PDB file of C-alpha atoms and ligand atoms in Angstrom:
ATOM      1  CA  UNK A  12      14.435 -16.614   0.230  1.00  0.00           C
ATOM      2  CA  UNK A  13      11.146 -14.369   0.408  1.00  0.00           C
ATOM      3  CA  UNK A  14       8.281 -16.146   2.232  1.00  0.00           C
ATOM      4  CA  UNK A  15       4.872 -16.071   1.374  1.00  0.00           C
ATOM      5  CA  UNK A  16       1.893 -16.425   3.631  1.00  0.00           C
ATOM      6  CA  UNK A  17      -0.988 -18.049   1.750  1.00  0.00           C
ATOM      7  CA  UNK A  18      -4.672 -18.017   3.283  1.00  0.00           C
ATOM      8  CA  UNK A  19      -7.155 -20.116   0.937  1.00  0.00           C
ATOM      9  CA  UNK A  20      -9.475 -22.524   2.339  1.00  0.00           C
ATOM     10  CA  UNK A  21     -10.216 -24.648  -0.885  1.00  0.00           C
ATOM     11  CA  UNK A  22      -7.543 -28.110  -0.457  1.00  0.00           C
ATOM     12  CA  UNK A  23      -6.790 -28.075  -3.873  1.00  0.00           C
ATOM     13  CA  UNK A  24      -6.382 -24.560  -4.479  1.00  0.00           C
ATOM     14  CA  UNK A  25      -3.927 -24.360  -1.620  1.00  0.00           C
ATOM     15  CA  UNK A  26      -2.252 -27.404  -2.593  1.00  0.00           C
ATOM     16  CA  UNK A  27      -1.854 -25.452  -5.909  1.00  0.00           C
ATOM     17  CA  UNK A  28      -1.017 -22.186  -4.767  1.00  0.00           C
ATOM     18  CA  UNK A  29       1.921 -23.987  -2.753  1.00  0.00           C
ATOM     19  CA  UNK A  30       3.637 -26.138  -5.645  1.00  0.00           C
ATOM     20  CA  UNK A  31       3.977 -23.302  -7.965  1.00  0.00           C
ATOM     21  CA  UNK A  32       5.265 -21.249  -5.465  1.00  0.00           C
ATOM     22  CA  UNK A  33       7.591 -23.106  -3.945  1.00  0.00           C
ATOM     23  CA  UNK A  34       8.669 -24.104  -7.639  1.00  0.00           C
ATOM     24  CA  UNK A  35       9.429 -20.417  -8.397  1.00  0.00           C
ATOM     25  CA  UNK A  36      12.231 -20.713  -4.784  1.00  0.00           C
ATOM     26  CA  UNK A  37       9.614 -19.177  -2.364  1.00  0.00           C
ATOM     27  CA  UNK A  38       9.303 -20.262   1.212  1.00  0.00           C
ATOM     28  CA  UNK A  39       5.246 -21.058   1.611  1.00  0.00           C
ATOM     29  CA  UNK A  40       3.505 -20.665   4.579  1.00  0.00           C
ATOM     30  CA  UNK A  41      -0.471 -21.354   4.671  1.00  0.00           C
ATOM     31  CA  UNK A  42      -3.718 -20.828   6.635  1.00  0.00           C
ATOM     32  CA  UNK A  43      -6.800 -22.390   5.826  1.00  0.00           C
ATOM     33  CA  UNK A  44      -9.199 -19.713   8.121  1.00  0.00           C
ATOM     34  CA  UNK A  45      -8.803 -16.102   9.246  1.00  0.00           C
ATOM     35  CA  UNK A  46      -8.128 -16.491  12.488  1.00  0.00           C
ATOM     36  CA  UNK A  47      -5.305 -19.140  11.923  1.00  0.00           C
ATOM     37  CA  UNK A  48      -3.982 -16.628   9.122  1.00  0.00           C
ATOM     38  CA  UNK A  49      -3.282 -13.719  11.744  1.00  0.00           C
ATOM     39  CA  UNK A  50      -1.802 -16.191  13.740  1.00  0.00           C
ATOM     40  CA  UNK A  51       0.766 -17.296  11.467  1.00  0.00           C
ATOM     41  CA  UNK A  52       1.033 -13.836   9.990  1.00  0.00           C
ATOM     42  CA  UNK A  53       2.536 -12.840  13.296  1.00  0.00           C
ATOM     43  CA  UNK A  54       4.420 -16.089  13.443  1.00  0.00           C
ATOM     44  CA  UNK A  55       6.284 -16.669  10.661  1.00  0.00           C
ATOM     45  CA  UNK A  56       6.617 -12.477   9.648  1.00  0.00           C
ATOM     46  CA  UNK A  57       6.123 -13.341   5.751  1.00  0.00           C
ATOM     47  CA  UNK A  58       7.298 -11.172   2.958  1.00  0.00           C
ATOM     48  CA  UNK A  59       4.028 -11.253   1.312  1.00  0.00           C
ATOM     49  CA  UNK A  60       0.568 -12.465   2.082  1.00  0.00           C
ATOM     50  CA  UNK A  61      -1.466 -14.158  -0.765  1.00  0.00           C
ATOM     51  CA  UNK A  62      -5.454 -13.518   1.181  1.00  0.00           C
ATOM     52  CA  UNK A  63      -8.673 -15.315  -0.070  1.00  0.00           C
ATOM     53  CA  UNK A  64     -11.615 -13.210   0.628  1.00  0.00           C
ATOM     54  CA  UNK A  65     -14.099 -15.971   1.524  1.00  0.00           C
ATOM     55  CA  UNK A  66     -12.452 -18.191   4.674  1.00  0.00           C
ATOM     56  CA  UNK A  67     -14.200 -19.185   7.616  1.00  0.00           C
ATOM     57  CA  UNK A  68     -14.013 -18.121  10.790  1.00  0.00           C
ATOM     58  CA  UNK A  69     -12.944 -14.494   9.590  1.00  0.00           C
ATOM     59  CA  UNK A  70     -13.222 -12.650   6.443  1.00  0.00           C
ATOM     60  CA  UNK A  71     -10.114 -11.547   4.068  1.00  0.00           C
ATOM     61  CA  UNK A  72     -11.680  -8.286   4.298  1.00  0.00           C
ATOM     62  CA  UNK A  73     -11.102  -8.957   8.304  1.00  0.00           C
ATOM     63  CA  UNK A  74      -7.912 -10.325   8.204  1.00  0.00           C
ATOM     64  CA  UNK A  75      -6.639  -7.535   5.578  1.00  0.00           C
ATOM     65  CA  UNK A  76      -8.056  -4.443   8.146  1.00  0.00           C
ATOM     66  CA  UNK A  77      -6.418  -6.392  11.516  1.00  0.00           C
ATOM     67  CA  UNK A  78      -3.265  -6.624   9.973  1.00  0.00           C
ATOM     68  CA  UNK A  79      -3.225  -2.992   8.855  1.00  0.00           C
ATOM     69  CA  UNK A  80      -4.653  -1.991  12.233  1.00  0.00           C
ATOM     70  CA  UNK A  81      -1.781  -3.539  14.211  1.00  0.00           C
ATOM     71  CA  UNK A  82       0.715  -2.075  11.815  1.00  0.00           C
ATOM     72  CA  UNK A  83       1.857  -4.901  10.149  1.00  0.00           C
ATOM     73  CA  UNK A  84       2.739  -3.335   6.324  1.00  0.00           C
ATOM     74  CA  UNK A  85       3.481  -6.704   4.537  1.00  0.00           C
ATOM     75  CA  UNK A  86       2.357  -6.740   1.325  1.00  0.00           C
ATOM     76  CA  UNK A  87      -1.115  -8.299   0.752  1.00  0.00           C
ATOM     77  CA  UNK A  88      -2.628  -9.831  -2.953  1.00  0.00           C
ATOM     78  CA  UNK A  89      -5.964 -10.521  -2.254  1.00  0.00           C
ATOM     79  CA  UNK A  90      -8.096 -13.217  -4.019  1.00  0.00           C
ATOM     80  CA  UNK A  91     -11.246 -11.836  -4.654  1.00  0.00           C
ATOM     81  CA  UNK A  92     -14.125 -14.380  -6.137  1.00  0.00           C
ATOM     82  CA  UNK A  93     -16.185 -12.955  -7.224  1.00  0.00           C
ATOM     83  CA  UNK A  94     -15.720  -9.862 -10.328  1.00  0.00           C
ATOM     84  CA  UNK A  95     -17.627  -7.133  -8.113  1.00  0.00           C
ATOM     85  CA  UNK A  96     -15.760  -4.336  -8.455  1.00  0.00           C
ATOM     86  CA  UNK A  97     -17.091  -3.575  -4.719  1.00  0.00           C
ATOM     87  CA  UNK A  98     -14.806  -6.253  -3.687  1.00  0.00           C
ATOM     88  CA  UNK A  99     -11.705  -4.725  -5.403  1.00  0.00           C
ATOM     89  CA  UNK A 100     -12.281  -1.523  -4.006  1.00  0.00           C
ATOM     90  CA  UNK A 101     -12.927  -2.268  -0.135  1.00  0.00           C
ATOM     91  CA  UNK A 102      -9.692  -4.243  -0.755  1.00  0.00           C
ATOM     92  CA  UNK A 103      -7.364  -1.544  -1.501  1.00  0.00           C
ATOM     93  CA  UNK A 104      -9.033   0.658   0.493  1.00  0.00           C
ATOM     94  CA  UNK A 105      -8.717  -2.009   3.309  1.00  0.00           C
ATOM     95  CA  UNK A 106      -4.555  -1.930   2.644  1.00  0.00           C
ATOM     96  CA  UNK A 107      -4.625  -4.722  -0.129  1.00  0.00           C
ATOM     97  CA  UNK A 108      -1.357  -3.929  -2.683  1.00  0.00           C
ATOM     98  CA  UNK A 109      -3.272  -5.919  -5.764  1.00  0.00           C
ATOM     99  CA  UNK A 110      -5.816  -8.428  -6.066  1.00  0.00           C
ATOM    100  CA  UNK A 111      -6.711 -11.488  -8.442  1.00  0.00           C
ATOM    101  CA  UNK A 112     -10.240 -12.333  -9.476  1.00  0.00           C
ATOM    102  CA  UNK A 113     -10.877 -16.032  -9.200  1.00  0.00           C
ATOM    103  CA  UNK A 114     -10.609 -17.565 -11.650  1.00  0.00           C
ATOM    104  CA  UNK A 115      -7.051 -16.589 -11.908  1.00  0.00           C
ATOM    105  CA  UNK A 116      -4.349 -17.934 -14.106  1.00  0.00           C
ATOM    106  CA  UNK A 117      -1.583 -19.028 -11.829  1.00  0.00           C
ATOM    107  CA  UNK A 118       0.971 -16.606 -14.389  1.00  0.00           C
ATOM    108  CA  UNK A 119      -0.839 -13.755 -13.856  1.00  0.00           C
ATOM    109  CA  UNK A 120      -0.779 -14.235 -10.323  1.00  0.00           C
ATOM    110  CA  UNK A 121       3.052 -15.062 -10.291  1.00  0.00           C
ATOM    111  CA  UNK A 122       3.343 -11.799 -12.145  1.00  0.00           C
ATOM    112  CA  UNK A 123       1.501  -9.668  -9.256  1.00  0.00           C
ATOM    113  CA  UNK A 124       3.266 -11.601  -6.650  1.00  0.00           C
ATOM    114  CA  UNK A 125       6.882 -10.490  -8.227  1.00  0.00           C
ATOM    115  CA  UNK A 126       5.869  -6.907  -8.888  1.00  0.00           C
ATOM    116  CA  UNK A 127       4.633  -6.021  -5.698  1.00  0.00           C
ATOM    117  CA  UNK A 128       7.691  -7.932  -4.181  1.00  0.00           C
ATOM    118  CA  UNK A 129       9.800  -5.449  -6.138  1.00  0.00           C
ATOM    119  CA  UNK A 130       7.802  -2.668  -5.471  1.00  0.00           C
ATOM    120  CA  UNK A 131       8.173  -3.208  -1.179  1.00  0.00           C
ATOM    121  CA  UNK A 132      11.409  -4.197  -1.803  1.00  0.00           C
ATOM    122  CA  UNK A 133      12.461  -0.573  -3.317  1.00  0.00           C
ATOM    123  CA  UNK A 134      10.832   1.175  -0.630  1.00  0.00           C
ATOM    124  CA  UNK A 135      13.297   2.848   1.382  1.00  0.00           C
ATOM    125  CA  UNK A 136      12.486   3.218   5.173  1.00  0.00           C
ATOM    126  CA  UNK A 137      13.326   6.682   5.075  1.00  0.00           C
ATOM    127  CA  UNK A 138      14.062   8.655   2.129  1.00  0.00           C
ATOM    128  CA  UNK A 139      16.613  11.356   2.809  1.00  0.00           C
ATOM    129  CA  UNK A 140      16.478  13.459   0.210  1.00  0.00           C
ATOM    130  CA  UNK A 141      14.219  12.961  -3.487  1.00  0.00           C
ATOM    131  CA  UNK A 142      14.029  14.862  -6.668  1.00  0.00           C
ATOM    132  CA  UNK A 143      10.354  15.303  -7.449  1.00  0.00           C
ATOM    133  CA  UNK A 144      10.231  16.953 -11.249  1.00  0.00           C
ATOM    134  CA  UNK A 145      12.467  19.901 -10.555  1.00  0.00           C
ATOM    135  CA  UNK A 146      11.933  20.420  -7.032  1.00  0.00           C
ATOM    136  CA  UNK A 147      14.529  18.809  -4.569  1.00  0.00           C
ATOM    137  CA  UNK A 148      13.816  18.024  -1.436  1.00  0.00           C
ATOM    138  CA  UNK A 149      16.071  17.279   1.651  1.00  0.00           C
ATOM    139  CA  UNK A 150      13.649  15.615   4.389  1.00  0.00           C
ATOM    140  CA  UNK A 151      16.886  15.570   6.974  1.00  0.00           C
ATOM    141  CA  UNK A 152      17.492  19.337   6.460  1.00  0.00           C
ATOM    142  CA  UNK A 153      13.314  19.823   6.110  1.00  0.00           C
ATOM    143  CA  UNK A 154      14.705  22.043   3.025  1.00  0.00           C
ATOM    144  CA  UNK A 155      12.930  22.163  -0.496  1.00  0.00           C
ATOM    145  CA  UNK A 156      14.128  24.162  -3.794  1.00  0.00           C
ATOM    146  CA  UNK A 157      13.262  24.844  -7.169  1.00  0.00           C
ATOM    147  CA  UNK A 158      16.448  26.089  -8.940  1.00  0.00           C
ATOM    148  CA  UNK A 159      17.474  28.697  -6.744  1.00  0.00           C
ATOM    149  CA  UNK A 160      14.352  29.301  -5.133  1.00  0.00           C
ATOM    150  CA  UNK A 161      13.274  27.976  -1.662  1.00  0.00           C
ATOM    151  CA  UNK A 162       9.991  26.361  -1.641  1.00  0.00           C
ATOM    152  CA  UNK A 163       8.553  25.990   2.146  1.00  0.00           C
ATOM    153  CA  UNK A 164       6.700  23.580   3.185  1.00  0.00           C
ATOM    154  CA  UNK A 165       5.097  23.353   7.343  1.00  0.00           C
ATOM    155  CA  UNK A 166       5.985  20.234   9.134  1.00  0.00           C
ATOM    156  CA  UNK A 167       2.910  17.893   8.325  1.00  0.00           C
ATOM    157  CA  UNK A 168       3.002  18.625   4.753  1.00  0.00           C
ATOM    158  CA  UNK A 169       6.657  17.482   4.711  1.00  0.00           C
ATOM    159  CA  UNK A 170       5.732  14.286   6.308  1.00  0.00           C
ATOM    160  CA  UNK A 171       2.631  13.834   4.540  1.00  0.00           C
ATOM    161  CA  UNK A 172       5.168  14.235   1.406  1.00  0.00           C
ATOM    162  CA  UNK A 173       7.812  11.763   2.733  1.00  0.00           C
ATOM    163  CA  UNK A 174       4.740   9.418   3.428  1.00  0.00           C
ATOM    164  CA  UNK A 175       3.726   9.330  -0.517  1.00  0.00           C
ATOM    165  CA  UNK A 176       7.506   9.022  -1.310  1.00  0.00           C
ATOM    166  CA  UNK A 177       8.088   6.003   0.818  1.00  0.00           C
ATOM    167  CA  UNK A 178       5.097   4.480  -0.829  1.00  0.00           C
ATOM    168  CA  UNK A 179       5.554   5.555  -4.620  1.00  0.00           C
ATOM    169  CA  UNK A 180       3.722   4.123  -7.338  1.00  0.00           C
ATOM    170  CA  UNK A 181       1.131   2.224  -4.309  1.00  0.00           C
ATOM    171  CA  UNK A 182      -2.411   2.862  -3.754  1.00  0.00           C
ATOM    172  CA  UNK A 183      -2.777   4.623  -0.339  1.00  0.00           C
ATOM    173  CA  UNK A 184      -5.939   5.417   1.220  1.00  0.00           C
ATOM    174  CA  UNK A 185      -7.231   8.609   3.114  1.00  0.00           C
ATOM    175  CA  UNK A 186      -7.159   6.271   6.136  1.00  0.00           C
ATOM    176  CA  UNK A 187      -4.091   5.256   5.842  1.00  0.00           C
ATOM    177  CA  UNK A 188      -2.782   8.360   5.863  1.00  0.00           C
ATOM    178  CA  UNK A 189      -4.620   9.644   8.477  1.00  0.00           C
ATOM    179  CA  UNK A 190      -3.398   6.820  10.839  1.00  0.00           C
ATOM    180  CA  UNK A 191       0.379   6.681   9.753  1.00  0.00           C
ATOM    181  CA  UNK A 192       0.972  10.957   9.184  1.00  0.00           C
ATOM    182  CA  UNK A 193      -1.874  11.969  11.782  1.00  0.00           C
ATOM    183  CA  UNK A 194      -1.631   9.074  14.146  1.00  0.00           C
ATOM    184  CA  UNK A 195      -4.518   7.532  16.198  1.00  0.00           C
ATOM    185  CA  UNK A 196      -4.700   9.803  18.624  1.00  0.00           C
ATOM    186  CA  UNK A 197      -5.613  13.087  16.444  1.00  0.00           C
ATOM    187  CA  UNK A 198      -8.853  13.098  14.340  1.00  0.00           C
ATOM    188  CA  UNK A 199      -9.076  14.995  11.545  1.00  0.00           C
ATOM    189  CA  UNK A 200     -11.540  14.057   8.691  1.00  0.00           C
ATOM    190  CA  UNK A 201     -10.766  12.728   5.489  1.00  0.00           C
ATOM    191  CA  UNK A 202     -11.400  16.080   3.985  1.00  0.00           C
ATOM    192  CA  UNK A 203      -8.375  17.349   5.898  1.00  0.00           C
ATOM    193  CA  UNK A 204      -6.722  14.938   3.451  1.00  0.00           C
ATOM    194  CA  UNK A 205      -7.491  16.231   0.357  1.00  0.00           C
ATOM    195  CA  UNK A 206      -6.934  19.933   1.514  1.00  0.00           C
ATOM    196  CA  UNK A 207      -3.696  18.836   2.232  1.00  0.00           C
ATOM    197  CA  UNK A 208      -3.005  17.088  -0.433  1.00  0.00           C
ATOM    198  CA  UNK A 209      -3.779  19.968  -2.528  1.00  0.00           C
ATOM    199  CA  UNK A 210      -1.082  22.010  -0.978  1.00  0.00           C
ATOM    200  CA  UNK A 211       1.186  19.678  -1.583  1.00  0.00           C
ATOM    201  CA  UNK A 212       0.236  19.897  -5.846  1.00  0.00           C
ATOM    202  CA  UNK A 213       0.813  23.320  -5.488  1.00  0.00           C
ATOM    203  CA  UNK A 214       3.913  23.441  -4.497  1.00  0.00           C
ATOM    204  CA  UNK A 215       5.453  20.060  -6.272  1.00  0.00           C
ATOM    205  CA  UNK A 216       3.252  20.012  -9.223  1.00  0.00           C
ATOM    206  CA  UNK A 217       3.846  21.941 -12.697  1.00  0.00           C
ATOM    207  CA  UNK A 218       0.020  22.078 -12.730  1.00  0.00           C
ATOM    208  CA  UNK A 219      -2.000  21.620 -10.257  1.00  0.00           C
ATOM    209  CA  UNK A 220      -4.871  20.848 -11.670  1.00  0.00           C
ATOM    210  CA  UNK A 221      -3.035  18.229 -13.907  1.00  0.00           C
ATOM    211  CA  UNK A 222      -1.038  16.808 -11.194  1.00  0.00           C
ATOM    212  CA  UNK A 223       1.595  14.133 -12.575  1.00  0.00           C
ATOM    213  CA  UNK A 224       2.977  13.164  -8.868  1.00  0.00           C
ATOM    214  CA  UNK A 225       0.227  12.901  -6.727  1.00  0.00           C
ATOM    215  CA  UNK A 226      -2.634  11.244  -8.633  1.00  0.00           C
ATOM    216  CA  UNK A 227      -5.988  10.712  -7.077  1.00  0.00           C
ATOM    217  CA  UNK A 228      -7.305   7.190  -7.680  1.00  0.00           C
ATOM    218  CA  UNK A 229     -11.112   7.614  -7.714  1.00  0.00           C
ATOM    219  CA  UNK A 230     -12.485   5.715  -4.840  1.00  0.00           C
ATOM    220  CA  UNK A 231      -9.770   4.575  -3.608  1.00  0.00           C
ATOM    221  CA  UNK A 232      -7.276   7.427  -2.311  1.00  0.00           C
ATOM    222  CA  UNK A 233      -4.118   8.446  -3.594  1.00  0.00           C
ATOM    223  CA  UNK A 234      -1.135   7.270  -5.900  1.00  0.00           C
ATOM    224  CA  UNK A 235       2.403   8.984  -6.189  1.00  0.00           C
ATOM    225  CA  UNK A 236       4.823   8.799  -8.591  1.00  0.00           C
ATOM    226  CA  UNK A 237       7.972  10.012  -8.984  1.00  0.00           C
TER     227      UNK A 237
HETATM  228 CA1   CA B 307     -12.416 -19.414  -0.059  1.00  0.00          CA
END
């Protein structure tokens, strides 16, 4: 049984969000303020996290970047209220998987719930080898070839690779890359990023300049697809 964290200060949206959950078999958890969110999102470890962005005491926005800050990768839908697209943004670029604008339909929001569910749920803690287009890569042998030919790649841009693979088809930011490739402890800008990234297209993409793998996702950071 997945569980489900849910953070939402209104009663009677809570007492909503909770029936139709737990009427679709999940487990519900909930939080009426920030602070008590983090606490029971280290608590109870949920599956997914269902965040309003207006809650006392701490901010979604808040809660989103402290959970993402102390590593914690479960999924988050965010409930944004109002239809800014500023919202939207600093919520995937906080770590957010989706987001619903209130006022939602509770189907829709059943429907984001279940896909990015799915999409966690195929992503592999480490990927051994892939098959990106018609380049095959090994990351236990640190060995990539197209055909016959050997296609090298340095160290970083093979992780940097196996970190868009683990996430495929998500919305990852220049941050997050920099803290989960780079680490905290090196600082390289967000430029480094892109040159990097642009390596990478040249040696997975057919074009380059048309990438279909790694796809930039304009203020917001990068998407790959296999
Ligand atoms: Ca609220």
């Amino acid at each position: 049984m997945k569980r489900i964290l849910v953070i939402e200060d209104e009663p009677q949206m809570l007492l909503g969000l909770r029936d139709n959950l737990e009427l679709e078999g999940y487990d519900v958890v909930t939080a009426t303020d920030g602070e008590e969110g983090l606490a029971r999102a280290a608590a109870t470890s949920p599956d997914l996290v269902i965040l309003d962005v207006m809650l006392p005491r701490k901010s979604g926005f808040d809660v989103c970047r402290e959970l993402r800050a102390r590593a914690n990768a479960t999924p988050i839908v965010m409930l944004t209220a109002r239809s800014a697209e500023t919202d939207k943004v600093l919520g995937l670029e906080l770590g957010a998987d989706d987001y619903v604008t209130k006022p939602f339909s509770i189907t829709e929001l059943l429907a984001r719930v279940r896909a990015v569910l799915r999409r966690a749920g195929q992503q592999k803690p480490a990927a051994d080898a892939v098959r990106i287009g018609d380049l095959e890569v090994d990351f236990q042998l640190h060995q990539a070839r197209r055909g016959r030919t050997r296609v090298e790649f340095t160290a970083r841009e093979f992780e940097l690779l196996r970190y868009f693979v683990q996430h495929t088809g998500q919305v990852v930011t220049r941050e997050q890359i920099l803290n989960e490739v780079w680490g905290y402890e090196e600082f390289p800008t967000t430029r480094t990023i892109d040159n990097f990234v642009a390596k990478l297209r040249q040696k997975i993409e057919r074009a380059p300049h048309a990438p279909e793998h790694i796809l930039t996702i304009h203020g917001s950071g990068y998407k790959f697809v296999g």
